[in-house]
Structures are given as structure tokens and as C-alpha cells.
Coordinates of C-alpha atoms in Angstrom, one line a residue:
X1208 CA 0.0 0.0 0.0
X1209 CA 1.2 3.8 -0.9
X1210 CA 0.3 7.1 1.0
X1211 CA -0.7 9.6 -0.7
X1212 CA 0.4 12.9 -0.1
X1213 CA -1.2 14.8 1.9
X1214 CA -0.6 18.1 1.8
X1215 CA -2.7 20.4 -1.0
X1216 CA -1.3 24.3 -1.1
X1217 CA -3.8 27.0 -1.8
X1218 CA -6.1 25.1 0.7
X1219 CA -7.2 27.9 3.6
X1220 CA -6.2 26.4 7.2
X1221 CA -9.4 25.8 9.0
X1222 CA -7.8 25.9 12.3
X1223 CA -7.1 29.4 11.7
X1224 CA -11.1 30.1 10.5
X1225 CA -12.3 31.2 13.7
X1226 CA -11.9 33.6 16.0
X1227 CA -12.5 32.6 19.8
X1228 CA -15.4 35.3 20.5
X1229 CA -16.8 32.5 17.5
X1230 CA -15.5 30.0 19.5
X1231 CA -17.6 30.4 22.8
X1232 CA -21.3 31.0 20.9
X1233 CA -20.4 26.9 21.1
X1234 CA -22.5 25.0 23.1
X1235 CA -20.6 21.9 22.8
X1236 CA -19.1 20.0 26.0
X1237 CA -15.8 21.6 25.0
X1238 CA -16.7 25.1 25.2
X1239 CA -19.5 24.9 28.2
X1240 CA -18.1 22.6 30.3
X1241 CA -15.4 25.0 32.0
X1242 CA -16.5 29.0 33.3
X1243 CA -16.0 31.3 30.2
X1244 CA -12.0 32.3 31.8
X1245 CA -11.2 29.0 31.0
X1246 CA -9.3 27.7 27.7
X1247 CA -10.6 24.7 26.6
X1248 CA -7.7 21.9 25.0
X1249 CA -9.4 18.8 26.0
X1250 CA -12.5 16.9 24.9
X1251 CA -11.8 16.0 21.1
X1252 CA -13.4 18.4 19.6
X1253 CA -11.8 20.9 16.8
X1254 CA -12.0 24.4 16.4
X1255 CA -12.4 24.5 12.8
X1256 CA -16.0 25.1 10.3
X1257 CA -17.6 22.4 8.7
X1258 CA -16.7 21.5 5.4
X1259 CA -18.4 22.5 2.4
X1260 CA -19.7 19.5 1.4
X1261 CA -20.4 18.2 4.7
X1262 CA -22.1 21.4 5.5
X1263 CA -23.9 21.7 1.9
X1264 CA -25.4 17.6 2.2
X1265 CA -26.3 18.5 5.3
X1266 CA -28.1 21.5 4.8
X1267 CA -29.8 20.1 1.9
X1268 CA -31.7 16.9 3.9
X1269 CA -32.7 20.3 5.7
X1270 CA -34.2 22.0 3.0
X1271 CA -36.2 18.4 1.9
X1272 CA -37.2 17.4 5.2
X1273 CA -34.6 14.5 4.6
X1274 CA -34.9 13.1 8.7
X1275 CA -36.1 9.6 8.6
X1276 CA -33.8 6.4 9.0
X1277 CA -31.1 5.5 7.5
X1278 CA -30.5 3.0 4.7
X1279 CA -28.1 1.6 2.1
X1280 CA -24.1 1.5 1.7
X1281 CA -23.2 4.9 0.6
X1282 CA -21.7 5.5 3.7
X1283 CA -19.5 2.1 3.2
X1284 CA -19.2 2.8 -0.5
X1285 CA -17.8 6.1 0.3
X1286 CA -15.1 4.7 2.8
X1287 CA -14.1 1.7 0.8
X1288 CA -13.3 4.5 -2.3
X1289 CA -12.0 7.0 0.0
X1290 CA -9.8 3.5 2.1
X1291 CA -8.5 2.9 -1.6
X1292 CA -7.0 6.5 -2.0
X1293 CA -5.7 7.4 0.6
X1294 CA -4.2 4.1 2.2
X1295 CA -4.4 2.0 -0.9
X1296 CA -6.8 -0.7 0.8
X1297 CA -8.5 -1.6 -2.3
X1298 CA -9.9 -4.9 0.0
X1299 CA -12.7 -3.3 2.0
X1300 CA -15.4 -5.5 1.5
X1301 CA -18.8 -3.1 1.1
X1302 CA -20.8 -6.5 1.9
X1303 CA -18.8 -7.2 5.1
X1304 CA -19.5 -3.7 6.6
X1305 CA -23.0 -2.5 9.1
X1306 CA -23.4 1.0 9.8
X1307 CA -23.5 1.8 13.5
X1308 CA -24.9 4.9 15.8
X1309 CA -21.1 5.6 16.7
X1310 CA -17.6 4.0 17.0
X1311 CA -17.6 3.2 20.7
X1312 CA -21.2 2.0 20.7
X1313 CA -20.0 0.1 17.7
X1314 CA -17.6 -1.6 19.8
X1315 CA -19.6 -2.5 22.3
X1316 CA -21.7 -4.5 19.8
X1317 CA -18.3 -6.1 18.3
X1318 CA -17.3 -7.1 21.4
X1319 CA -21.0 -8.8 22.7
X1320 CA -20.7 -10.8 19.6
X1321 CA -17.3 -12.3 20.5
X1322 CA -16.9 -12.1 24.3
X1323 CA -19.8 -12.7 27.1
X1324 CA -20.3 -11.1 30.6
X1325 CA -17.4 -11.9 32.7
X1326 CA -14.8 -12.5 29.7
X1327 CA -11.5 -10.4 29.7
X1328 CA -11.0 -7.5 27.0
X1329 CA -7.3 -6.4 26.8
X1330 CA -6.6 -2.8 26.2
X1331 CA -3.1 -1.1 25.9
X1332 CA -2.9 2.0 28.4
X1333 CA -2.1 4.5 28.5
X1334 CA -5.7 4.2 26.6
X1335 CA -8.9 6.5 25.4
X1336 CA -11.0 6.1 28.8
X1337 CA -14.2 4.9 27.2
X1338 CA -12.3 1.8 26.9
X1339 CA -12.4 1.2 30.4
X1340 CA -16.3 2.9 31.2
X1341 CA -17.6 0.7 28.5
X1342 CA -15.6 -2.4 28.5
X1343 CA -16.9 -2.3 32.5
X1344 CA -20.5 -0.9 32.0
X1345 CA -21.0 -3.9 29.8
X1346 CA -19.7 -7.1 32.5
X1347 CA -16.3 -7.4 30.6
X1348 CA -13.1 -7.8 32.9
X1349 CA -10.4 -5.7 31.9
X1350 CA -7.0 -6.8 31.2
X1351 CA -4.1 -4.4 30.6
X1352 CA -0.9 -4.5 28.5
X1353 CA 0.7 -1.5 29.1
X1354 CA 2.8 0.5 26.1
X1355 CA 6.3 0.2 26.0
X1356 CA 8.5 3.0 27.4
X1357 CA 8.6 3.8 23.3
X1358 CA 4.7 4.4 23.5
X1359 CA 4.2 1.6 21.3
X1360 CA 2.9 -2.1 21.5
X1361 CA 5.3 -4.1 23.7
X1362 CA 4.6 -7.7 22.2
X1363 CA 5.7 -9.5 24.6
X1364 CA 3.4 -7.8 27.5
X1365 CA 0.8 -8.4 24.5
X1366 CA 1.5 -11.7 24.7
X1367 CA 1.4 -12.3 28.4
X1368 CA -1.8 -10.7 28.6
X1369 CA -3.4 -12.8 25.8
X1370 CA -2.2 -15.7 28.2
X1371 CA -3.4 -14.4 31.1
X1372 CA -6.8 -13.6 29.2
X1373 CA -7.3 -17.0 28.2
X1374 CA -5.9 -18.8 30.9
X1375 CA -9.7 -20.1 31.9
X1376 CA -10.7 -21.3 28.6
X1377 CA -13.1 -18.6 28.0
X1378 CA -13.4 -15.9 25.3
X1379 CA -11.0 -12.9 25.3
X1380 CA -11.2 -10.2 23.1
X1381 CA -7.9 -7.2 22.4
X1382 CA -9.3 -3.5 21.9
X1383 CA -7.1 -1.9 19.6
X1384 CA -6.8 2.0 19.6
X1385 CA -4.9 2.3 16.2
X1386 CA -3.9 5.4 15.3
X1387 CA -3.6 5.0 19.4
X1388 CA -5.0 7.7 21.5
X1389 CA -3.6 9.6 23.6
X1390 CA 0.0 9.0 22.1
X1391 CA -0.9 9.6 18.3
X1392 CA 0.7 6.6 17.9
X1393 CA 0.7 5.0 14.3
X1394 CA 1.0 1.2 14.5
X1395 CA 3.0 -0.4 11.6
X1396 CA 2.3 -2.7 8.9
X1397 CA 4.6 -5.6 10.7
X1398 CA 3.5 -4.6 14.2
X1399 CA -0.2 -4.9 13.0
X1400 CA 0.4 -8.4 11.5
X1401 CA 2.6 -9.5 14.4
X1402 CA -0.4 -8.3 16.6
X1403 CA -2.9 -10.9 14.4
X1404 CA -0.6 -13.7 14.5
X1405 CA -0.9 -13.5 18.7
X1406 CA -4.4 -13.3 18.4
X1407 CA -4.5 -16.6 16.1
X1408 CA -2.3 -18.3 18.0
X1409 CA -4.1 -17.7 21.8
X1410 CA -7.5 -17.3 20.1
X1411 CA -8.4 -13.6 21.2
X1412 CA -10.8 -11.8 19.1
X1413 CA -9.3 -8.6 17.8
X1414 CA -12.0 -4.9 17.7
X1415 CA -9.6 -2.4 16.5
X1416 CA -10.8 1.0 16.7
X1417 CA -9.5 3.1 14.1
X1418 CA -11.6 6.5 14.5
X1419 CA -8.3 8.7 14.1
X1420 CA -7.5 6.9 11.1
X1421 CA -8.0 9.8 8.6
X1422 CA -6.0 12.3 11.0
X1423 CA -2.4 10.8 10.1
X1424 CA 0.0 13.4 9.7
X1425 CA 2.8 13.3 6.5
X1426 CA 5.2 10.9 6.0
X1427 CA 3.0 8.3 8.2
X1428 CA 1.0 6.0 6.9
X1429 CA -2.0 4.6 8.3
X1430 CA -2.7 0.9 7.7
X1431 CA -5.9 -0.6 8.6
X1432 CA -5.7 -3.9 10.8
X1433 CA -8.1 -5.4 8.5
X1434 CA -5.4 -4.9 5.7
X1435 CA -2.7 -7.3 7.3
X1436 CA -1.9 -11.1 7.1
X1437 CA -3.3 -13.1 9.6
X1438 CA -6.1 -10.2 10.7
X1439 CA -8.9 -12.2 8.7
X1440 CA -11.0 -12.9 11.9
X1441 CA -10.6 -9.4 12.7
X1442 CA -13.6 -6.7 13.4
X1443 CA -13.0 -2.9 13.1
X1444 CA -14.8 0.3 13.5
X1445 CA -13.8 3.3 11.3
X1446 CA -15.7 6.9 11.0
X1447 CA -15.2 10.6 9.7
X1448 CA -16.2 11.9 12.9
X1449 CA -12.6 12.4 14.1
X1450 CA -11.4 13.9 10.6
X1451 CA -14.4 16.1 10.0
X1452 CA -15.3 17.3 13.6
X1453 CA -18.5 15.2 12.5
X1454 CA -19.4 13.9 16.6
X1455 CA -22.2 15.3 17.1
X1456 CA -24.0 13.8 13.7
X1457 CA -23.7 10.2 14.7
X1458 CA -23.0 7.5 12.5
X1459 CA -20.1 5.0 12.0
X1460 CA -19.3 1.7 10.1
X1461 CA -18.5 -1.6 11.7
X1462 CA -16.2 -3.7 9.4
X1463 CA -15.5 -7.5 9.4
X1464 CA -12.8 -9.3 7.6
X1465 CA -13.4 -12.8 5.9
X1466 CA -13.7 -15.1 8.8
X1467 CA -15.7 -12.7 10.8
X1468 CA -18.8 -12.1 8.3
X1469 CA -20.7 -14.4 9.8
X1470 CA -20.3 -12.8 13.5
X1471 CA -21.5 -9.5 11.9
X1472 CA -24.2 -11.0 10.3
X1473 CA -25.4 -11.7 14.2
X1474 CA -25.4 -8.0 14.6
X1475 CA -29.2 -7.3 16.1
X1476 CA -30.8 -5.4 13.1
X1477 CA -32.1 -2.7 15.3
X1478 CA -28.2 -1.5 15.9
X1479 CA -28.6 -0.4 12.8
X1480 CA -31.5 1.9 13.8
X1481 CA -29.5 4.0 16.0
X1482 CA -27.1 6.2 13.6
X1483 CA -28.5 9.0 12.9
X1484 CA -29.7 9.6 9.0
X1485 CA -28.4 12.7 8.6
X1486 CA -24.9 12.2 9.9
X1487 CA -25.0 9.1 7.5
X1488 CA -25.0 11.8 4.7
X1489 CA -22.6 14.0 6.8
X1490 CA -20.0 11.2 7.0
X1491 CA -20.7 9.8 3.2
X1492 CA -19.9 13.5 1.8
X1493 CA -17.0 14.1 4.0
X1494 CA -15.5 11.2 3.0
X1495 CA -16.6 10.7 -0.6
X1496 CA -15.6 15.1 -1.0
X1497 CA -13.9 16.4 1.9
X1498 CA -10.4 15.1 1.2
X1499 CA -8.6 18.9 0.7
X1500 CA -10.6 20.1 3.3
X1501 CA -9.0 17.5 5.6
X1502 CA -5.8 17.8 3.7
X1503 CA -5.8 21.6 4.7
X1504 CA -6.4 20.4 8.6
X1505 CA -3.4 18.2 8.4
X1506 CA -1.3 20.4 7.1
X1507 CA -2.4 22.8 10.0
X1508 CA -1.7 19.7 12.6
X1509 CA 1.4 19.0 11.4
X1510 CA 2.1 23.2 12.2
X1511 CA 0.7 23.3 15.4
X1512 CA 3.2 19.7 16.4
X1513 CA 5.9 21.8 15.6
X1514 CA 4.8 25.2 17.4
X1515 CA 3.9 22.9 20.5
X1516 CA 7.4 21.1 20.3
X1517 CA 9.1 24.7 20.1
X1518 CA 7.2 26.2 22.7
X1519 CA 7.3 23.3 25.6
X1520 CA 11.4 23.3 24.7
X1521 CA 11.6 27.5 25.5
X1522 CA 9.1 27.6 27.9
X1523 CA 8.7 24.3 29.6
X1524 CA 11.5 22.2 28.9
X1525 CA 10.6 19.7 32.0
X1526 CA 7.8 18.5 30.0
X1527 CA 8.5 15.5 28.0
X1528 CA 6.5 15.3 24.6
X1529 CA 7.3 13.1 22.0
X1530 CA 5.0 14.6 19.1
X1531 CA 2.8 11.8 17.5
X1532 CA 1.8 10.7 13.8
X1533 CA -1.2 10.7 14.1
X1534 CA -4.6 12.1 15.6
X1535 CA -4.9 16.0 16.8
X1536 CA -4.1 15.0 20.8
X1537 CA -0.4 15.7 22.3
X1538 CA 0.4 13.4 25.2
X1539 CA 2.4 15.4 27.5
X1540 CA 4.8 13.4 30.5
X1541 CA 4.8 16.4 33.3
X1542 CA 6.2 14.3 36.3
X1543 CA 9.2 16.2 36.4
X1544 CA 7.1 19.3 37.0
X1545 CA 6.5 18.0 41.0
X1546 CA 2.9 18.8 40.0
X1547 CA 1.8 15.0 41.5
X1548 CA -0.6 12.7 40.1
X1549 CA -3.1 15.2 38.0
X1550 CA -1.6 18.2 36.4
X1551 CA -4.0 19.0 34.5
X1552 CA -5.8 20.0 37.9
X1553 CA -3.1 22.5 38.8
X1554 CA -3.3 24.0 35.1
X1555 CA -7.2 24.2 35.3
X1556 CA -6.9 25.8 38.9
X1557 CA -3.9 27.9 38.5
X1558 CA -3.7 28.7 35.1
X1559 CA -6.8 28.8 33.2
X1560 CA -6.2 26.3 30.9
X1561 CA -8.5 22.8 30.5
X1562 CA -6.3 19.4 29.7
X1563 CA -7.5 15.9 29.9
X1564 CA -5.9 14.3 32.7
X1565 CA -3.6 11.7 32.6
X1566 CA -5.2 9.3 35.0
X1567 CA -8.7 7.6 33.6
X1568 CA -6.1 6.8 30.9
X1569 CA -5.0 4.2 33.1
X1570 CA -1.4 2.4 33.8
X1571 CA 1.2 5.3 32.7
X1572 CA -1.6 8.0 32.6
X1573 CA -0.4 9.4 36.6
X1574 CA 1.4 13.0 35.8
X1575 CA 0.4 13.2 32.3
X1576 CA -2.0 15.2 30.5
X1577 CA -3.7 15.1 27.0
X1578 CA -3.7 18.3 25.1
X1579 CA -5.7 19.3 22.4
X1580 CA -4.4 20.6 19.2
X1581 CA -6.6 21.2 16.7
X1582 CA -7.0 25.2 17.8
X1583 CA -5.3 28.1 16.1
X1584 CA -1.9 28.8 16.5
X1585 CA -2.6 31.4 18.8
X1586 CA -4.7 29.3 20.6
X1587 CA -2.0 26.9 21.8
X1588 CA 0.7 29.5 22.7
X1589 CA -1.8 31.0 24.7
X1590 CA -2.7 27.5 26.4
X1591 CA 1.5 27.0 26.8
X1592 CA 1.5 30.7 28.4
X1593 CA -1.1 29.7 31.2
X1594 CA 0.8 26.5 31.4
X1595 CA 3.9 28.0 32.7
X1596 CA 2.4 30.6 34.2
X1597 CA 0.5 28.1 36.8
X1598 CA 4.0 26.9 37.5
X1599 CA 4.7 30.5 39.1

């Protein structure tokens, strides 16, 4: 598979679109959530307008009345052509794919089909909470195999876990977060296949969620874990929620390789009932005509990576960030601040400034905190200002 590049000049930056005063007439978790003093960097949402066509096929079912249920696989279509292009995954099966109300309620119905109550799930933290608050809310037992030191997938704590998972005899099922979140992590084609060969060999079901696939910044590439040797039994969930700012239409697609068709066939049909109609055609159009439009948002990622990695080195050089490939979230190591467990407390409290903190990330979350780039330029030197200034 080839990347394509990315990169498309002439495109405006959307990041830089909006002005805050814009900003705050949100009323979005991200901006009400916190007193109006407060700069928001946490919940993954970004700062950016919708997309023309996302904003056009939307306003349109609008203008008709177009509200009822959703039906069909333009949505799938759309992602299999848009899957070709951009990763060159000419494989995804339209026939193998469901849509879903979102990606995490996706999982939970990929995961009932291949675990029952009381069977493990084994996640990699530092991991997206929901992992854990859904994994739990639905009788799973969670099982952790921490990331490496490197923020990768340490293979042989993979491996002890899948042991440890199936020790019983039951069902065990691995939750993949690929890109990962909160690292921006960007798992590789070998790593991926080495990944579905331990799953073979102890019998653990593999859910990858791959939300943050379309968010990969240049030179990275993206490959989907349905894509790779050995993954055939494999179940994903993809989106253009994360790549379009699309969360609040809800819809998603569940995706089954080969030898898992027949567990998504099980899928209850009224799943299907729960994505909403009109973010089916918001996700179809982003995908099928939003690509500069999310070109123009990478290239404005890629910027802000830099400006962050410059502006922690002058102004905070005790925090340790290693800038990720992929997704718009910087994971930020502040233990050498002396700040304790949750920084992001003593940011929100003394600075002004709302992170995510480290902690419901689990195992290797303590003194970190997730921050939030997909703001103007301005935006994050700002958030970097308060930041040191809470250190006063």
C-alpha cells in the first residue's frame, strides 16, 4: 500500500477560520463545560467550520425534510473508495460492513458478539477512557498490556496478557486503539500483522478501533488492521467523525474481515437503527468530498506539532513530549514538574487552561495530561503561556 500525499497548497487552514469570540457561541461539551476564563484543550473536539460539502449535504436533507432512518451503503461505499485512495486498501469488502450509531457504541456491539459477561477484553494503556467505562458498564473484565517505554505495543506484555486472558478457557477479546489515542501513535504494517498472528495463536478476538485513522500526519501512513496477514478474523470500526469534527452527527461503520462475516451477520438489526440519518449523509460526503478540506487540517496539525514542540522546549522544557503521527491529541509526561498525580488539575486551577488528565487513561496516565491541538496557532501559545504561568 502507498500514502498519498497529503498536503494540497492553496487550501485555507481551517484551524485558523475562527476567532475565539466565534468559538464560545459553542454550546458543545468543549466550550460549556469549564466558566468562560477557562481555555478549553481537552475533549476532542476541533476548532475548525464544517466542510463544504459536509455542511452543503447536510443543509440540503434540511431543505427536503430528509430526517427519517437510515438506509443503504453509501456510507461504506464512500469509505471503501475514500480506504482505496488514501491508504491504498482496495480490499474493504462493502458487503462485510453494518453501519453503526457511533464508534464506541460500535464496539460494544463487536465485542458482545465475540466475548460474554465476565470475559476479559485487553486494552493497551495509556488508553482512550471509554475503553475502560464501556468495557466495564457492559460485565467485561479488563486486562491491561501497558505501552512500552517507546509508547508503542510491547509484544511481549501483548502476549502475556493474551495468556493471562485466556488462561480459563473462555473468550478474550484485544481492543485496539490504532492510530492509538492519547500517544498519536501510528502502528505499523509488521507490528499490525505481528499483533494478528498473537491473536491466532491464543484465540483472542481482535476490535480495532480506528476512529483517528483519517487524522495521520505526512510521512506516516495509516494501515488498517483489516489490511494485514493473519487479521482475517478481525472486526473494526472506522468513522469521519474524528477527521471532520463530525461527533455530534452520529454514525459509524463496523467492518468484518473474511472469517468474521458471519459474527456481523449476528449483529441485532435494530443496531442499525441508532445512527442517525443525517450524519450518515454528513459522514458519506465528507468522505466521498472532503479530502482537501482534511488535507488543509493536516497540514495545520502538522504546524501546530511543531509550534507545541518549540514552545514546551523555551518555555517548559521539564515536559517531555514526544510529538505523534497521528490524531490531533499531544500526550504530555509532566512528572518532572513535581505537579503529582493530575496536572491537569493544577493547570485548570492555576492557570486557566482545561487538559484531559492523565489518569482515567490508566497504567502510565499518573502525571500526564492530554492536550488538544486542533485550535489556532494562537490558541496553543496561549494554552503553553497559562501552562507555565501556573507553574509560578
Amino acid at each position: 500500500m502507498t500514502s498519498i500525499p497529503q498536503h494540497q497548497p492553496g487550501e485555507p487552514n481551517p484551524l485558523r477560520a475562527l476567532t475565539l469570540d466565534q468559538l464560545r457561541r459553542r454550546t458543545s461539551m468543549k466550550w460549556r463545560t469549564y466558566p468562560a476564563d477557562v481555555l478549553p484543550l481537552w475533549v476532542a473536539e476541533m476548532d475548525v467550520p464544517l466542510a463544504e460539502p459536509v455542511a452543503r449535504a447536510v443543509t440540503d436533507a434540511m431543505e427536503l425534510g430528509d430526517t427519517g432512518y437510515p438506509v443503504g451503503t453509501a456510507y461504506a461505499e464512500a469509505l471503501a473508495a475514500f480506504a482505496g485512495k488514501r491508504w491504498g486498501w482496495d480490499d474493504l469488502a462493502v458487503e462485510r460492513t453494518a453501519i453503526v450509531p457511533d464508534v464506541m457504541l460500535g464496539v460494544v456491539e463487536m465485542l458482545k458478539l465475540v466475548t460474554g459477561p465476565g470475559d476479559p477484553v485487553v486494552l493497551n494503556p495509556p488508553v482512550y477512557p471509554p475503553f475502560y467505562q464501556f468495557v466495564t458498564h457492559m460485565d467485561r473484565r479488563v486486562v491491561e498490556a501497558p505501552l512500552g517505554a517507546d509508547l508503542r505495543i510491547d509484544l511481549g506484555t501483548l502476549e502475556e496478557a493474551f495468556r493471562r486472558a485466556v488462561a480459563d478457557g473462555g473468550r478474550a477479546a484485544y481492543l485496539l486503539c490504532s492510530p492509538h489515542n492519547p500517544t498519536g501513535t501510528v502502528h505499523t504494517a509488521e507490528e499490525l500483522a505481528a499483533v494478528a498472528a498473537l491473536a491466532e495463536r491464543y484465540g483472542v478476538r481482535v476490535v480495532a478501533d480506528e476512529i483517528h485513522a483519517p487524522v495521520v500526519s505526512a510521512g506516516a501512513r495509516f494501515v488498517p488492521y483489516l489490511s494485514v496477514p493473519g487479521a482475517e478474523r478481525g472486526l473494526a470500526l472506522m468513522s469521519a467523525s474524528k477527521g471532520w469534527n463530525l461527533a455530534g452527527l452520529k454514525a459509524a461503520l463496523a467492518l468484518a474481515g473474511p472469517g468474521a462475516a458471519a459474527d456481523l451477520a449476528r449483529m441485532p438489526e435494530e443496531v442499525g437503527h441508532g445512527p442517525s440519518h443525517v450524519g450518515v449523509l454528513a459522514h458519506t460526503a465528507a468522505l466521498r468530498d472532503g479530502a482537501a478540506w482534511l488535507d488543509a487540517v493536516l497540514a495545520g496539525l502538522d504546524e501546530n506539532r511543531r509550534l507545541l514542540t518549540d514552545l514546551l522546549a523555551e518555555h517548559l522544557p521539564g515536559v517531555v513530549h514526544h510529538a505523534g503521527e497521528a490524531t490531533y491529541l499531544a500526550w504530555l509526561d509532566c512528572r518532572a514538574l513535581g505537579l503529582g498525580d493530575d496536572p491537569a488539575d493544577v493547570f485548570l486551577h492555576r492557570g486557566r487552561v482545561a487538559l484531559s488528565s492523565g489518569i482515567p487513561f490508566g497504567t502510565g496516565g499518573a502525571g500526564h495530561v492530554r492536550l488538544n491541538l486542533a485550535a489556532s496557532p494562537e490558541v496553543i501559545t496561549e494554552a503553553v503561556r497559562r501552562m507555565t504561568a501556573a507553574l509560578a
